[in-house]
Coordinates of C-alpha atoms in Angstrom, one line a residue:
M17 CA 128.1 129.2 77.9
P18 CA 124.6 128.6 80.4
L19 CA 123.4 125.0 80.5
F20 CA 120.6 125.6 78.4
R21 CA 122.3 127.2 75.6
R22 CA 124.4 123.8 75.0
K23 CA 122.8 121.3 73.6
P24 CA 122.3 117.9 75.5
L25 CA 122.4 114.4 74.3
L26 CA 119.7 112.7 75.8
S27 CA 116.5 114.4 76.7
I28 CA 114.5 112.9 79.5
V29 CA 110.5 113.3 79.5
V30 CA 108.9 112.7 83.2
I31 CA 105.5 112.4 83.6
V32 CA 104.2 113.8 87.3
Y33 CA 101.0 112.8 88.5
K34 CA 99.9 113.4 91.9
M35 CA 103.1 111.7 93.4
P36 CA 105.4 114.7 94.9
E37 CA 107.0 112.8 97.7
Q38 CA 108.3 109.8 94.8
A39 CA 108.5 112.3 92.1
D40 CA 110.8 114.0 94.2
K41 CA 113.2 110.7 94.8
T42 CA 113.0 109.9 90.8
L43 CA 114.7 113.2 89.9
L44 CA 117.1 113.0 92.6
S45 CA 118.0 109.4 91.1
L46 CA 117.9 111.1 88.2
S47 CA 120.5 113.7 89.0
P48 CA 124.4 113.7 88.5
A49 CA 125.1 113.4 91.7
Y50 CA 123.6 109.8 92.0
Q51 CA 124.1 109.2 88.5
Q52 CA 127.3 107.9 88.1
G53 CA 130.1 108.4 84.4
I54 CA 128.0 111.0 83.5
R55 CA 127.7 114.6 83.0
E56 CA 125.3 117.2 84.0
Q57 CA 125.5 119.0 80.6
D58 CA 125.0 115.4 78.5
Y59 CA 121.4 115.6 79.1
E60 CA 118.2 117.2 80.5
V61 CA 115.3 116.5 82.3
I62 CA 112.0 117.8 81.4
V63 CA 109.9 117.2 83.8
V64 CA 105.8 117.6 83.2
E65 CA 103.1 118.0 85.7
N66 CA 99.8 117.5 85.4
H67 CA 97.9 119.3 88.0
S68 CA 95.9 118.2 91.2
D69 CA 96.1 119.2 94.4
R70 CA 99.4 117.1 95.2
L71 CA 102.2 119.2 93.6
L72 CA 105.1 118.7 93.5
G73 CA 105.9 122.2 91.7
A74 CA 108.9 124.1 90.1
E75 CA 111.2 124.4 92.6
R76 CA 111.6 120.8 94.6
A77 CA 111.8 120.0 90.5
T78 CA 114.7 121.5 90.1
R79 CA 116.4 121.7 93.5
H80 CA 118.7 118.5 92.5
A81 CA 120.5 119.7 89.6
D82 CA 120.4 122.6 86.9
N83 CA 120.1 120.5 84.0
V84 CA 116.0 120.2 84.7
R85 CA 112.7 121.8 83.2
Y86 CA 109.7 122.1 84.8
Y87 CA 106.4 122.6 83.3
H88 CA 102.9 122.6 84.6
R89 CA 99.3 121.5 82.9
H90 CA 96.0 121.7 83.3
E91 CA 95.1 118.1 81.7
T92 CA 91.2 118.1 81.2
Q93 CA 91.4 113.8 80.4
R94 CA 92.3 111.3 83.1
T95 CA 95.7 110.6 81.0
P96 CA 99.1 111.2 80.3
V97 CA 99.8 111.3 76.7
H98 CA 99.4 114.3 76.0
A99 CA 101.4 115.5 78.4
I100 CA 103.9 113.0 77.3
N101 CA 103.8 114.0 73.7
F102 CA 103.9 117.6 75.1
G103 CA 107.3 117.2 77.0
A104 CA 108.5 115.3 74.0
A105 CA 107.9 118.0 71.9
Q106 CA 110.2 120.4 74.1
A107 CA 113.1 118.1 74.0
R108 CA 116.4 119.5 72.6
G109 CA 118.9 116.2 73.0
R110 CA 119.2 113.7 69.7
Y111 CA 117.7 111.0 71.7
V112 CA 114.9 111.0 73.6
A113 CA 113.1 109.1 77.2
I114 CA 110.3 108.5 78.3
M115 CA 109.6 107.9 81.7
I116 CA 105.8 107.8 81.7
D117 CA 105.2 107.3 85.9
G118 CA 107.2 109.9 87.7
A119 CA 107.2 107.3 90.9
R120 CA 110.0 105.4 89.0
M121 CA 113.6 105.8 90.2
L122 CA 116.8 104.7 88.3
S123 CA 119.6 102.4 89.1
P124 CA 123.0 104.8 88.6
G125 CA 124.5 103.3 85.5
V126 CA 121.3 104.0 82.9
L127 CA 122.0 107.1 81.7
R128 CA 125.7 106.2 81.1
H129 CA 124.8 102.9 79.3
T130 CA 122.0 104.7 77.7
L131 CA 124.5 107.2 76.0
S132 CA 126.9 104.6 75.4
A133 CA 124.6 102.1 73.4
F134 CA 123.5 104.8 71.2
K135 CA 127.3 105.4 70.5
A136 CA 127.8 101.5 70.0
D137 CA 124.5 102.1 67.5
P138 CA 122.7 105.3 66.9
E139 CA 119.7 103.9 65.3
A140 CA 118.8 101.5 68.8
A141 CA 116.2 101.3 70.9
V142 CA 117.6 101.3 74.5
S143 CA 115.3 99.8 78.0
A144 CA 115.5 99.2 81.8
P145 CA 113.9 96.4 83.2
G146 CA 111.4 97.5 85.7
Y147 CA 110.9 96.6 89.5
H148 CA 108.8 97.2 92.2
I149 CA 110.0 97.7 95.7
G150 CA 109.0 95.1 97.8
H151 CA 109.4 91.5 98.3
K152 CA 105.9 91.1 96.5
L153 CA 104.6 92.9 93.3
Q154 CA 102.6 96.1 94.5
Q155 CA 99.4 95.1 92.7
V156 CA 99.2 92.0 95.3
A157 CA 101.3 93.7 98.5
V158 CA 98.9 96.3 98.6
N159 CA 96.1 93.5 99.7
E160 CA 98.6 92.7 102.8
G161 CA 98.8 96.3 104.0
Y162 CA 101.9 97.5 102.0
D163 CA 101.9 101.0 101.5
E164 CA 104.6 104.0 101.5
T165 CA 104.9 104.1 105.8
V166 CA 106.4 99.8 104.9
E167 CA 108.7 101.6 101.8
A168 CA 110.1 104.5 103.6
G169 CA 111.2 101.1 106.0
L170 CA 112.5 99.2 103.2
L171 CA 114.6 102.2 102.0
Q172 CA 115.7 103.2 105.2
S173 CA 117.2 99.6 105.7
I174 CA 119.1 100.0 102.5
S175 CA 120.2 103.8 103.3
W176 CA 119.1 105.0 100.1
P177 CA 120.1 106.5 98.1
E178 CA 124.0 106.3 99.2
D179 CA 124.0 103.1 97.0
G180 CA 121.3 102.6 94.2
Y181 CA 122.3 99.5 93.5
R182 CA 120.9 98.3 96.5
L183 CA 117.3 98.8 95.6
F184 CA 117.7 95.3 93.8
D185 CA 118.0 94.0 97.2
I186 CA 114.3 95.1 98.4
A187 CA 112.4 94.5 94.8
V188 CA 111.2 92.2 92.4
L189 CA 111.0 92.5 88.8
S190 CA 107.0 93.9 88.3
G191 CA 104.7 91.8 86.1
S192 CA 105.6 93.0 82.8
C193 CA 108.9 92.3 83.2
Q194 CA 108.7 88.8 85.2
G195 CA 109.9 87.1 81.4
G196 CA 113.4 88.2 82.7
F197 CA 116.5 89.4 80.6
F198 CA 116.6 87.1 77.4
Q199 CA 113.4 87.9 75.6
A200 CA 111.6 91.0 75.4
N201 CA 109.0 92.0 77.9
Y202 CA 105.7 94.0 78.0
E203 CA 107.1 97.5 78.9
S204 CA 109.9 100.0 80.6
N205 CA 109.5 103.1 82.4
F206 CA 112.7 104.1 80.8
I207 CA 112.1 103.6 76.9
A208 CA 115.1 105.7 75.1
M209 CA 115.3 106.4 71.4
P210 CA 116.3 108.9 69.0
V211 CA 114.4 111.9 68.4
K212 CA 113.8 110.9 64.7
K213 CA 112.8 107.5 65.3
W214 CA 110.1 109.0 67.9
K215 CA 109.0 111.3 65.5
A216 CA 108.7 108.7 62.9
L217 CA 106.7 106.4 65.2
G218 CA 104.6 109.8 65.9
G219 CA 105.0 109.8 69.6
V220 CA 102.7 108.4 71.9
D221 CA 99.1 107.4 70.7
S222 CA 97.1 110.2 72.1
R223 CA 94.1 107.9 71.3
Y224 CA 94.8 105.7 75.0
D225 CA 92.5 108.2 77.0
D226 CA 92.1 106.5 79.8
F227 CA 92.7 105.8 83.6
G228 CA 97.4 106.0 83.3
G229 CA 96.9 106.4 79.6
G230 CA 95.9 102.7 79.7
N231 CA 98.3 100.7 77.2
A232 CA 100.1 103.4 75.8
N233 CA 103.4 102.5 77.5
L234 CA 103.2 98.7 76.0
D235 CA 102.0 100.0 73.1
L236 CA 104.9 102.3 72.1
Y237 CA 107.3 99.9 73.3
K238 CA 105.9 97.0 70.9
R239 CA 105.8 99.7 68.1
L240 CA 109.5 101.1 68.8
L241 CA 111.1 97.3 69.3
E242 CA 109.3 96.3 66.4
Y243 CA 110.2 99.4 64.2
P244 CA 112.8 98.4 61.1
N245 CA 116.7 98.7 61.5
T246 CA 115.9 99.1 65.6
P247 CA 118.1 96.9 67.7
F248 CA 117.2 96.6 71.2
Y249 CA 119.4 97.1 73.6
M250 CA 118.4 96.1 77.4
L251 CA 120.7 97.6 80.4
F252 CA 120.1 94.5 82.3
G253 CA 122.1 95.5 85.2
E254 CA 120.0 98.7 85.4
G255 CA 116.9 99.2 86.8
S256 CA 113.9 101.3 87.1
F257 CA 111.9 100.7 90.4
H258 CA 108.2 101.6 91.2
Q259 CA 107.3 103.8 94.4
F260 CA 103.7 103.1 95.7
H261 CA 102.1 105.8 95.1
G262 CA 98.4 104.8 95.1
G263 CA 99.2 104.1 91.6
V264 CA 95.3 102.9 89.2
T265 CA 97.2 99.4 88.5
T266 CA 99.6 98.8 91.6
G267 CA 97.6 100.8 94.1
T268 CA 94.0 99.9 94.4
R269 CA 92.4 96.5 95.8
K270 CA 91.6 93.4 93.9
E271 CA 88.6 93.8 92.9
E272 CA 88.7 97.3 91.6
R273 CA 92.1 96.8 89.9
D274 CA 90.5 94.0 87.8
R275 CA 87.6 95.9 86.3
I276 CA 89.7 98.7 85.6
Y277 CA 92.4 96.5 83.5
R278 CA 89.4 94.7 82.0
A279 CA 88.7 98.5 80.6
L280 CA 92.2 99.2 79.9
D281 CA 92.3 95.9 77.9
D282 CA 88.8 96.5 75.8
Q283 CA 90.2 99.6 74.9
D284 CA 94.0 98.4 74.0
R285 CA 92.0 95.5 71.7
A286 CA 89.6 98.5 70.0
L287 CA 92.6 100.3 68.8
R288 CA 94.4 97.5 68.0
G289 CA 91.9 94.7 66.7
D290 CA 94.0 91.7 68.9
N291 CA 94.7 90.8 72.1
R292 CA 98.2 92.4 73.3
T293 CA 101.1 91.0 73.1
P294 CA 104.8 90.8 73.5
P295 CA 107.4 92.3 71.4
T296 CA 109.2 89.7 68.8
V297 CA 112.7 91.1 69.7
R298 CA 115.2 89.3 71.3
P299 CA 117.2 91.7 73.1
I300 CA 121.3 92.5 73.0
L301 CA 122.2 92.8 76.6
Y302 CA 124.4 95.4 77.8
G303 CA 126.3 96.8 81.0
T304 CA 127.6 95.0 83.8
P305 CA 125.7 93.7 86.6
H306 CA 126.0 94.7 89.7
P307 CA 126.6 91.5 92.3
S308 CA 122.7 92.6 93.8
V309 CA 121.6 91.6 90.3
Y310 CA 122.7 88.2 89.8
R311 CA 119.7 86.5 91.6
F312 CA 117.4 88.2 88.7
I313 CA 120.0 86.7 86.1
R314 CA 119.3 83.1 87.7
H315 CA 115.6 83.8 87.8
S316 CA 116.1 85.2 83.5
L317 CA 117.7 81.4 82.9
D318 CA 115.0 80.1 84.5
K319 CA 112.3 81.6 82.1
V320 CA 114.2 80.5 79.3
L321 CA 115.9 77.3 80.0
P322 CA 114.1 73.9 79.8
Q323 CA 113.3 72.0 83.5

């Protein structure tokens, strides 16, 4: 039976815009050759690319695996929210995972542990913590000369993609995940849930129409984790790793970034009616951490233990 006639368990929606080199690495990290302990027929990858002058294109999007579908859209707004909802509408799996930023590589056990968590509890929400490649947050490092060339050198230093877990050796926790593993963070770039729960939530709120979707991803994460009967499984031994690509909040200089943050937060308050707080949920830690993760476990303990 051809691969696309079989219904996968998990559909992964990846949004791409002006990041062909980074998206190519992300899709390699989603391939069955890189992900461990999962079969190609168990999942599908839905790539939705909003049109730009720097396209990934169908050929590159599908070159790492046969379970990838590619859609090219002409978006009239400066937000990925419509692309996300479009991509999720194409999903054939029982579960759907949202990756709002196509410049995020995954560690090799994310998909295996995601399906294992859903087997343990079909009503769960599952996410992987976020990291930035580099030794500082990229929104800080960009002011000190960090760019794609520096990042390429870091990836070469760990011989990526030979051992995907070595990404932890050249990364820091992202700003939204600074709280560590023992409390819910502000967001994740790998958010998975049952399709029926995605539909009950109404998908991503399409009113987030500002740069990069504004706080749409934080909003989805919070609404999902606080939805009734939704145990939260955090894949604390895995990660989602942000590649530098000149993005709105990580690739701009401080003055411009501060201005953009204020605009995004203003829209968030207008839509929500209050200030953004993290979800009021404690995670179930799931998986087996690689030794490279141990220093982040120590960091997480420091965040919750009395000094």
